[in-house]
XYZ file of C-alpha atoms in Angstrom:
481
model
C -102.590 -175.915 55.770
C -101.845 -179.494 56.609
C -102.981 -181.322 59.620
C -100.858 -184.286 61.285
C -102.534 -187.544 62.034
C -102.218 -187.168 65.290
C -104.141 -184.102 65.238
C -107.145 -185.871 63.369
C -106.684 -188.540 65.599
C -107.311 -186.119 68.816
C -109.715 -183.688 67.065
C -112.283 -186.159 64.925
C -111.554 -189.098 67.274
C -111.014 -188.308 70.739
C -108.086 -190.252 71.600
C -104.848 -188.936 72.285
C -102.753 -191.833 71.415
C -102.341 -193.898 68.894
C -102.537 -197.613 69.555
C -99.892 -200.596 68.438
C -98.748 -200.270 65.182
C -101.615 -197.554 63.898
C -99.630 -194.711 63.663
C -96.844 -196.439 61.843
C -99.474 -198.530 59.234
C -100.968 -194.292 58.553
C -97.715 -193.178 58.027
C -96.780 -195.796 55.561
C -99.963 -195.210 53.474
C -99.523 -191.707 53.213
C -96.289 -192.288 51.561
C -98.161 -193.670 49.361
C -97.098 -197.078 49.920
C -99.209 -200.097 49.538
C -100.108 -202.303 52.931
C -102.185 -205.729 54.379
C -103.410 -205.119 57.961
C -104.199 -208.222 59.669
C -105.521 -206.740 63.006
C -108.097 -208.321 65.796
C -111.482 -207.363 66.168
C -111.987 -204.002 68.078
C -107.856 -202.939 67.607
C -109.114 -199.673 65.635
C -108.235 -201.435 61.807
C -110.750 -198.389 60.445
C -108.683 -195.884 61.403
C -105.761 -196.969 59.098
C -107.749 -195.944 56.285
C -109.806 -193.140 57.821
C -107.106 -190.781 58.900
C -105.158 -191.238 55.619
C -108.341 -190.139 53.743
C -108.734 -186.976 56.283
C -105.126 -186.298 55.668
C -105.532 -186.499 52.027
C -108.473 -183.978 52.268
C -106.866 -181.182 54.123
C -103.951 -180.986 51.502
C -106.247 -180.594 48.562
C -109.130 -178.707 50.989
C -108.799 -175.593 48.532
C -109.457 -177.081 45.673
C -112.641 -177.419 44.538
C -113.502 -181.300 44.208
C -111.111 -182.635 47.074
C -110.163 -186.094 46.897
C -112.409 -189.001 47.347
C -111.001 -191.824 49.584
C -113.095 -195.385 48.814
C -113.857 -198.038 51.095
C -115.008 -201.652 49.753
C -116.870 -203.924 52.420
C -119.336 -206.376 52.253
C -120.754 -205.247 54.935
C -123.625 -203.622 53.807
C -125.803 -203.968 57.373
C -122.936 -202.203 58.706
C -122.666 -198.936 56.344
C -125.282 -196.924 57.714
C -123.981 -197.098 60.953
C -120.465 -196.710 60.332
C -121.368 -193.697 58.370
C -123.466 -192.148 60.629
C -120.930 -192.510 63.315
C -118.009 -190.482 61.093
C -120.581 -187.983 60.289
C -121.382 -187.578 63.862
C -117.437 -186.736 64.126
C -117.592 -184.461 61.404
C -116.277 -186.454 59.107
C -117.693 -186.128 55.142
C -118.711 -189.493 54.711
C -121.258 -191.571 52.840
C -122.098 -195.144 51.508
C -124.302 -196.541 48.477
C -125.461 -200.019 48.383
C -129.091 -201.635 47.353
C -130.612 -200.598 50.798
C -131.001 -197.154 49.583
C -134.206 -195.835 47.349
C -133.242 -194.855 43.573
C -134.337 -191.369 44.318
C -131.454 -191.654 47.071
C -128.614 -193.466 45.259
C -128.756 -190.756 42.227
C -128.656 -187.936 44.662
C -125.957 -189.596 46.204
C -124.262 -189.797 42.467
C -124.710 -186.936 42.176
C -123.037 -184.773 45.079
C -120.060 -187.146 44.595
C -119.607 -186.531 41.095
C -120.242 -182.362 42.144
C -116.909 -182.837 44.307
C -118.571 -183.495 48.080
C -117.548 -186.399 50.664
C -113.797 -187.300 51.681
C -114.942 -191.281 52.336
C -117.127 -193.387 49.999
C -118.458 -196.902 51.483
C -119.530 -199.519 48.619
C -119.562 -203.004 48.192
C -117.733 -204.541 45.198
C -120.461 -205.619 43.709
C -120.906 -201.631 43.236
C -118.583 -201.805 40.227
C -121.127 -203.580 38.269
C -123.289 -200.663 37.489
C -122.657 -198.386 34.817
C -123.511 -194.963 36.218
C -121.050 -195.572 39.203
C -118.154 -196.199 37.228
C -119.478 -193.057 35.419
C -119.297 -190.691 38.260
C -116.159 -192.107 39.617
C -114.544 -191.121 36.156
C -115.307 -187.483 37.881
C -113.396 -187.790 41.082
C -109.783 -188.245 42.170
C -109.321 -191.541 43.882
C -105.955 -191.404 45.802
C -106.154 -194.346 48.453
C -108.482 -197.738 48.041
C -109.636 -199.259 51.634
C -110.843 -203.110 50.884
C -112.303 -204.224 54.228
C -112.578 -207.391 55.045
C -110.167 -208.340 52.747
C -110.324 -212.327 53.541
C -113.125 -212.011 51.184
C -110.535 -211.788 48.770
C -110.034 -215.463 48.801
C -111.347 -218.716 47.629
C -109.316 -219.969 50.642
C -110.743 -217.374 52.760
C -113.598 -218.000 55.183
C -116.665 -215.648 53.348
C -115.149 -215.868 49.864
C -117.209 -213.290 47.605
C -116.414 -213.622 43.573
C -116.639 -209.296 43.032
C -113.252 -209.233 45.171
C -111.392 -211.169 42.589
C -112.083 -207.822 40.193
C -109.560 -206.190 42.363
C -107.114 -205.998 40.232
C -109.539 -204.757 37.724
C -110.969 -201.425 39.854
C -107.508 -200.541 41.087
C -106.981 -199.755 37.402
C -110.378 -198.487 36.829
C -109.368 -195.877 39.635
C -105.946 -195.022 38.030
C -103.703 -197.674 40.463
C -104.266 -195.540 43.931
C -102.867 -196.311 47.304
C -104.249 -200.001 48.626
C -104.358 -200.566 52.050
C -106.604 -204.299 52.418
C -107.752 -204.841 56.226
C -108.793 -208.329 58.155
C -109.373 -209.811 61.330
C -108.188 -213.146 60.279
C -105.841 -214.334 57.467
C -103.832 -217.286 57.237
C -100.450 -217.049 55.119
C -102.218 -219.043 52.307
C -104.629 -216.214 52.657
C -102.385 -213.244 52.853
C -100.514 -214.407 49.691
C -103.978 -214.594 47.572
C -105.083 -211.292 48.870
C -101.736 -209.684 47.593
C -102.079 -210.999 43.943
C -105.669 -210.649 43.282
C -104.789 -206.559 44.439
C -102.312 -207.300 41.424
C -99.765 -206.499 43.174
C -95.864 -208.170 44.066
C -95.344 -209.177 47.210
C -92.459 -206.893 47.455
C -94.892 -204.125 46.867
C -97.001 -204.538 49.877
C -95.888 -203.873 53.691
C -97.919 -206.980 56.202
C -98.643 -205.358 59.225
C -99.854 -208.402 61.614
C -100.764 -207.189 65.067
C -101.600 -211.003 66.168
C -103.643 -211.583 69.527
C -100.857 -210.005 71.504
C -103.376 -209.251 74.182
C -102.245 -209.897 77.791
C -104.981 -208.796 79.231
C -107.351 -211.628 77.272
C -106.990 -215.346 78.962
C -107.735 -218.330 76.676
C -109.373 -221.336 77.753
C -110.745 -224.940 76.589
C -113.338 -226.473 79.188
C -114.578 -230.002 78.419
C -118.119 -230.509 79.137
C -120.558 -233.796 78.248
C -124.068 -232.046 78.257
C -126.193 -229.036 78.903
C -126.270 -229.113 82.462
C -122.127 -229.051 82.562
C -122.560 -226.221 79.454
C -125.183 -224.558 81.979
C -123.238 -224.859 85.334
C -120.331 -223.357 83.191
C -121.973 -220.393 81.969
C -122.734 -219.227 85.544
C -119.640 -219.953 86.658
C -118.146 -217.631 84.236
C -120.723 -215.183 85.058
C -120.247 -214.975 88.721
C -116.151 -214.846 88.837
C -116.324 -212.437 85.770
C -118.901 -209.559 86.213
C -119.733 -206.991 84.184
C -120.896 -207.474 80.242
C -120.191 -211.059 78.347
C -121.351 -212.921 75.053
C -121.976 -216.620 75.245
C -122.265 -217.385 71.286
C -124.229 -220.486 70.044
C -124.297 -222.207 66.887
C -127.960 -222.940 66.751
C -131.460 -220.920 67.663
C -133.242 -223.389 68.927
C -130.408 -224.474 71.357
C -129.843 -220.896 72.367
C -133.968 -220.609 73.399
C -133.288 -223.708 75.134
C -130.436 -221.552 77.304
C -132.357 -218.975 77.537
C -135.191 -220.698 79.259
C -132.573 -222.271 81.553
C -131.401 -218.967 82.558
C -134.771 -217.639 83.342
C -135.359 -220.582 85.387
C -132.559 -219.784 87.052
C -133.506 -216.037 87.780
C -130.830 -214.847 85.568
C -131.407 -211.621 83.505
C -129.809 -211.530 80.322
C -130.940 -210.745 76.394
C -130.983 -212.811 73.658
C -130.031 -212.224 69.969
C -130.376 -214.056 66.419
C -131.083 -213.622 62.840
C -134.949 -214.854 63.569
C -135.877 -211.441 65.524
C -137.435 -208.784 64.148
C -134.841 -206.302 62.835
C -135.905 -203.880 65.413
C -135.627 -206.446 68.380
C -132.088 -206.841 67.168
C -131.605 -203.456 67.371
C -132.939 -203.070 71.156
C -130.869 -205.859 71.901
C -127.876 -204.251 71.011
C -128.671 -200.810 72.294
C -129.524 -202.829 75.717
C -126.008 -204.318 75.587
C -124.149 -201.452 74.301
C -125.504 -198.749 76.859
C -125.242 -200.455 80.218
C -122.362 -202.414 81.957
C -123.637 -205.253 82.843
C -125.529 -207.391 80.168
C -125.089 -211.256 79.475
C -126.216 -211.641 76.008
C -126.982 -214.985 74.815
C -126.531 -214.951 71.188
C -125.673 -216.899 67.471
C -122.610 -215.532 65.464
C -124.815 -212.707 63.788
C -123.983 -211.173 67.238
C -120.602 -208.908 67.068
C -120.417 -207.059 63.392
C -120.785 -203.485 64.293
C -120.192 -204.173 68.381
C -117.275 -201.915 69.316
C -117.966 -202.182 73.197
C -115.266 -201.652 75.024
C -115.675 -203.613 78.639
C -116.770 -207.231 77.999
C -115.347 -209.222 80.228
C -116.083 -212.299 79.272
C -116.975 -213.884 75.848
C -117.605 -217.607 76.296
C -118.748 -220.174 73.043
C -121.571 -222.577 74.173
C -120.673 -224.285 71.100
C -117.779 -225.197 68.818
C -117.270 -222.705 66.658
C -117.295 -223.474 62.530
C -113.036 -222.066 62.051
C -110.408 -220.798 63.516
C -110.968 -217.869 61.685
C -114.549 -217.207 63.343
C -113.513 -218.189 66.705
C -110.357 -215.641 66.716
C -112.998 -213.244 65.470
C -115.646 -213.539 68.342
C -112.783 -213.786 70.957
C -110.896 -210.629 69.923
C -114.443 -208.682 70.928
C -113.167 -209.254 74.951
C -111.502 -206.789 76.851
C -110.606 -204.063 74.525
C -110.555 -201.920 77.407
C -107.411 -203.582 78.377
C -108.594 -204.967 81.495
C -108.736 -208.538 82.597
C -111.069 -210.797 80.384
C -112.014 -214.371 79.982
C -112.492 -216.362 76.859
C -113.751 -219.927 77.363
C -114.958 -222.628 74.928
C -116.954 -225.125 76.276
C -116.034 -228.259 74.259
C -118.961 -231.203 73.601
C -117.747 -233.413 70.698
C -121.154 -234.010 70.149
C -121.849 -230.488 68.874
C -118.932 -231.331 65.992
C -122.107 -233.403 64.613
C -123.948 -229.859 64.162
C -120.688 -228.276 62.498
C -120.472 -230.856 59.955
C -124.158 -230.696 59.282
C -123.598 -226.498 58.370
C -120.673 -227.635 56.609
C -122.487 -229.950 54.319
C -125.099 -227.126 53.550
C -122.893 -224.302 53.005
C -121.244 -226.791 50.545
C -123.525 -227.839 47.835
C -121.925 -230.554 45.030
C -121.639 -229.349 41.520
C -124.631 -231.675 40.763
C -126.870 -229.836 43.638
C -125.943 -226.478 41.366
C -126.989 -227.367 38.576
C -129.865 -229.321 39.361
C -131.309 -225.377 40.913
C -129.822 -223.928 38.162
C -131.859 -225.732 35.934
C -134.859 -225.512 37.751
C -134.287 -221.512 37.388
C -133.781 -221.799 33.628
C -136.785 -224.579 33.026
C -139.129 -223.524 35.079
C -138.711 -219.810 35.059
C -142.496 -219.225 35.386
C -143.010 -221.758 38.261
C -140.426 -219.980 39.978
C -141.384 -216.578 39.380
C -144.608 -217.092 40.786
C -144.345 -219.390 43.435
C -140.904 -218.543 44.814
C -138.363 -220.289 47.510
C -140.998 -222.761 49.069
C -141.903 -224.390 45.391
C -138.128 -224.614 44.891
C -138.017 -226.164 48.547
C -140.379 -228.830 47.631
C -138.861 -229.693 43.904
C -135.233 -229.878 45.480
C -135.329 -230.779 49.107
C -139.160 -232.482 49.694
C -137.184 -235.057 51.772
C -135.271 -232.569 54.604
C -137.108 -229.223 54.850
C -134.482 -228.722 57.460
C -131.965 -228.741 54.878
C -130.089 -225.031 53.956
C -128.091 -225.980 50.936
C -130.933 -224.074 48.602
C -130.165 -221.273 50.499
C -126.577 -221.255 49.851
C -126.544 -221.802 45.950
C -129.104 -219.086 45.542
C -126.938 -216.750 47.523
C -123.994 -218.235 45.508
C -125.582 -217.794 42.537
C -126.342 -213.782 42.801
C -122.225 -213.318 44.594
C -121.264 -214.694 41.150
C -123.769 -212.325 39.117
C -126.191 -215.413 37.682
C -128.861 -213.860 38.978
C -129.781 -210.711 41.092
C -131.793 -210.933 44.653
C -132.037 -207.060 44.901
C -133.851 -206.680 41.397
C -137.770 -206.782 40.829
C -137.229 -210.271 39.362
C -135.081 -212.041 41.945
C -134.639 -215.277 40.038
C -133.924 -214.230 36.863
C -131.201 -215.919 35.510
C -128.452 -213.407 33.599
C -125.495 -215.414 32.884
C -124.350 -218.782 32.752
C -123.418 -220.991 35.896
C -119.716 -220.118 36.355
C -116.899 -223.090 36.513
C -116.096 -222.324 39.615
C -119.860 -223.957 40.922
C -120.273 -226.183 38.339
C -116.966 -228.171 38.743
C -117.022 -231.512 40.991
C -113.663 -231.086 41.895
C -113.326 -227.472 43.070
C -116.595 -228.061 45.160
C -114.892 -230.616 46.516
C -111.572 -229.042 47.331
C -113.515 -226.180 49.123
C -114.895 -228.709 51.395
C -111.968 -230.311 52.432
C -110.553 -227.021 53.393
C -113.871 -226.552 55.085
C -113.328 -230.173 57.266
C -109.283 -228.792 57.812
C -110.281 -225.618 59.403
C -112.646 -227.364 61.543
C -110.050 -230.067 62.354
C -108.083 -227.551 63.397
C -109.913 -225.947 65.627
C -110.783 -229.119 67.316
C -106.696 -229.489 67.601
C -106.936 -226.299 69.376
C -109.014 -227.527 71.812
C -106.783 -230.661 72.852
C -103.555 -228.624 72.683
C -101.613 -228.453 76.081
C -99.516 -225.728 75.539
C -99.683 -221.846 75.118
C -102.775 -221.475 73.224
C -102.194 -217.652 72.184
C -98.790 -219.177 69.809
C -101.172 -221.960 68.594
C -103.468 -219.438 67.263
C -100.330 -217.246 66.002
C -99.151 -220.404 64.439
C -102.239 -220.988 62.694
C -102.185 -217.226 61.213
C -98.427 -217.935 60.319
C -97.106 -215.436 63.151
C -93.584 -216.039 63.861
C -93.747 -215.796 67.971
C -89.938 -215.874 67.904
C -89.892 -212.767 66.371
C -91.221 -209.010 66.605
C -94.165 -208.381 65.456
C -94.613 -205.040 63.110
């Protein structure tokens, strides 16, 4: 017998409502129609897919291999626990990625391809193995969730080559249902997603909820140095209790804070990507379980933080894009209730932006100068690993990240993998798309235009909510789906 969505809703979710446009965006997909869901952060974008894939289940729950619903994210520090938290629902649900032990992964194969689990998390770069396109060949595949689609993009902001093959596993999986999800998504954006899917835009429903958020109120705050930056942060603190973020762009400025604040005889926790993995996780667990925790943290802060009553999420720093800031300001006040979101604007700190904008933006000549270091001097490499490569490439600026960036660049686009035994290795050639001058330079002029705009943000006069919806290409004038 067939359950509605608003049953699954109540009986795997808790909730008795839907919210905005959910129930509308579920409905449409189980007509099997195509859609793009441009949502905030925290808005419930999972459930779009997630109820569809229940529904899907209980129709064919007699038969003996019921349909297998599969999610694509990048997200792979993020599986686990979304996972864990469907299963704790109920829900049959499971990921594979490279965290897992081979003994793991093939047991995993192999209860998939025996029929078991409604929902199936993997990143793209999945489809690059063998054996899983092997046991998907076994299952059903009615609906395709991409996550994050933004990814989808070279205009996006976290481009990742394996999206482009879109096209490619929608047809590997016999053309199912697409629904593509994002927090952020500018027109240019929206339109890329929607042909590397291979799809028309005729064929695709956008569902763009915007920041339509009354409850959230947006605010630019000049300051000139730390002591302003510092006076602000309590000041925001005091008239906004309860549990905020203040985000920073760098560690060691964020230590510097923090020292500040102990001065001051102000508790709060601290978070970044130099912690031990199970710091990071007390951190969060501190944040998540009480109602009243100031969290001073870098932009690795957020993924995975559905926490309903934060009251306040102020940016120490300028942020990189529109698309990040949107992101870390949609985490306030999902409860509803009244919440503050303040940037406190230096234009010194642009200096620091353009700096990570230069190293996450190698030229073609920086590629191929590691590229050829990985093909020349494989044994060098192999045995002495990222500090000899340091020293050959960057003796000059040990501060400098751009090494960093190709190498992660390098295994996105398949030239070499940093999950196998020999990280290094070097499997294919280095793709056009890093090796020509002009496209590296095209990606960092859009690079310098999202900053710029940004920075126009925080000069504008007007209603700041319709410059973001501008930005996204949200027509204000009209109603949004």
């Amino acid at each position: 017998m067939s359950i509605s969505p608003h049953e699954i809703l109540k009986r795997y979710f808790g909730f008795d409502q839907f919210r905005a446009n959910q129930a509308t965006i579920i409905q449409h997909v189980l007509e099997q129609n195509h859609a793009l869901v441009i949502m905030p952060t925290g808005m419930g974008k999972s459930l779009c897919y997630q109820i569809p894939a229940l529904c899907l289940a209980q129709q064919f729950a007699s038969q003996a291999s019921k349909p297998l619903s599969l999610v694509l994210s990048p997200l792979i520090a993020l599986m686990k626990d979304q996972v864990d938290a469907l299963q704790a629902k109920g829900v049959d649900a499971t990921f594979i990625n490279s965290s897992l032990t081979k003994s793991d992964r093939e047991a995993r194969y192999q209860s998939i391809a025996a029929g078991e689990h409604t929902l199936l998390y993997v990143t793209p770069e999945r489809f690059r193995k063998p054996d899983f396109l092997e046991v998907l060949a076994k299952r059903t595949v009615p609906l395709l969730a991409v996550d994050e689609a933004h990814c989808v993009s070279e205009w996006g902001h976290d481009f990742r080559p394996d999206y482009t093959r879109l096209r490619e596993f929608r047809q590997l999986l016999g053309n199912p249902t697409t629904i593509a999800l994002t927090a952020t998504a500018t027109p240019e954006v929206q339109d890329d997603i929607i042909t590397q899917l291979g799809l028309q835009d005729d064929q695709v429903r956008r569902f763009h909820a915007g920041i339509e958020r009354p409850n959230l109120s947006l605010d630019v705050i000049p300051v000139w140095d730390d002591a302003e930056k510092l006076e602000q942060i309590l000041r925001i603190r005091r008239e906004w209790p309860g549990s905020g973020i203040v985000y920073f762009t760098l560690i060691k400025t964020l230590v510097r804070f923090s020292d500040l604040l102990r001065d001051e005889r102000i508790p709060h926790l601290v978070y970044h990507g130099d912690l031990e993995r199970k710091e990071r996780r007390r951190v969060q667990e501190q944040f998540m379980n009480h109602a009243d925790r100031t969290v001073l943290a870098t932009n690795a802060f957020g993924m995975g933080i559905d926490k309903e009553d934060i009251r306040y999420v102020t940016h120490a720093d300028i942020p990189g894009s529109m698309e990040s800031y949107y992101q870390e300001i949609g985490r306030a006040g999902r409860d509803g209730l009244p919440s503050r979101c303040t940037l406190l604007y230096n234009e010194a700190d642009l200096a620091t932006q353009m700096e990570f904008m230069a190293w996450s933006n190698p030229d073609h000549e920086f590629y191929q100068r590691v590229y050829d270091l990985l093909v020349h001097e494989a044994e060098r490499v192999a045995a002495f690993g990222m500090e000899w490569m340091q020293e050959k490439l960057l003796a000059k600026n040990k501060f400098d990240h751009r090494l960093e960036t190709v190498l992660a660049m390098l295994d996105r686009h398949g030239v070499i993998d940093k999950d196998s035994s020999q990280p290094f290795q070097v499997l294919a050639p280095l793709p056009p798309a890093l090796a020509d001058g002009e496209l590296r330079k095209a990606k960092l002029r859009r690079d310098q235009q999202k900053l710029l705009s940004l920075v126009q943000y925080t000069k504008h006069e007007g209603d700041r909510k319709a410059y973001i919806h501008r930005y996204f290409g949200i027509d204000d004038d009209a109603p949004l789906e």
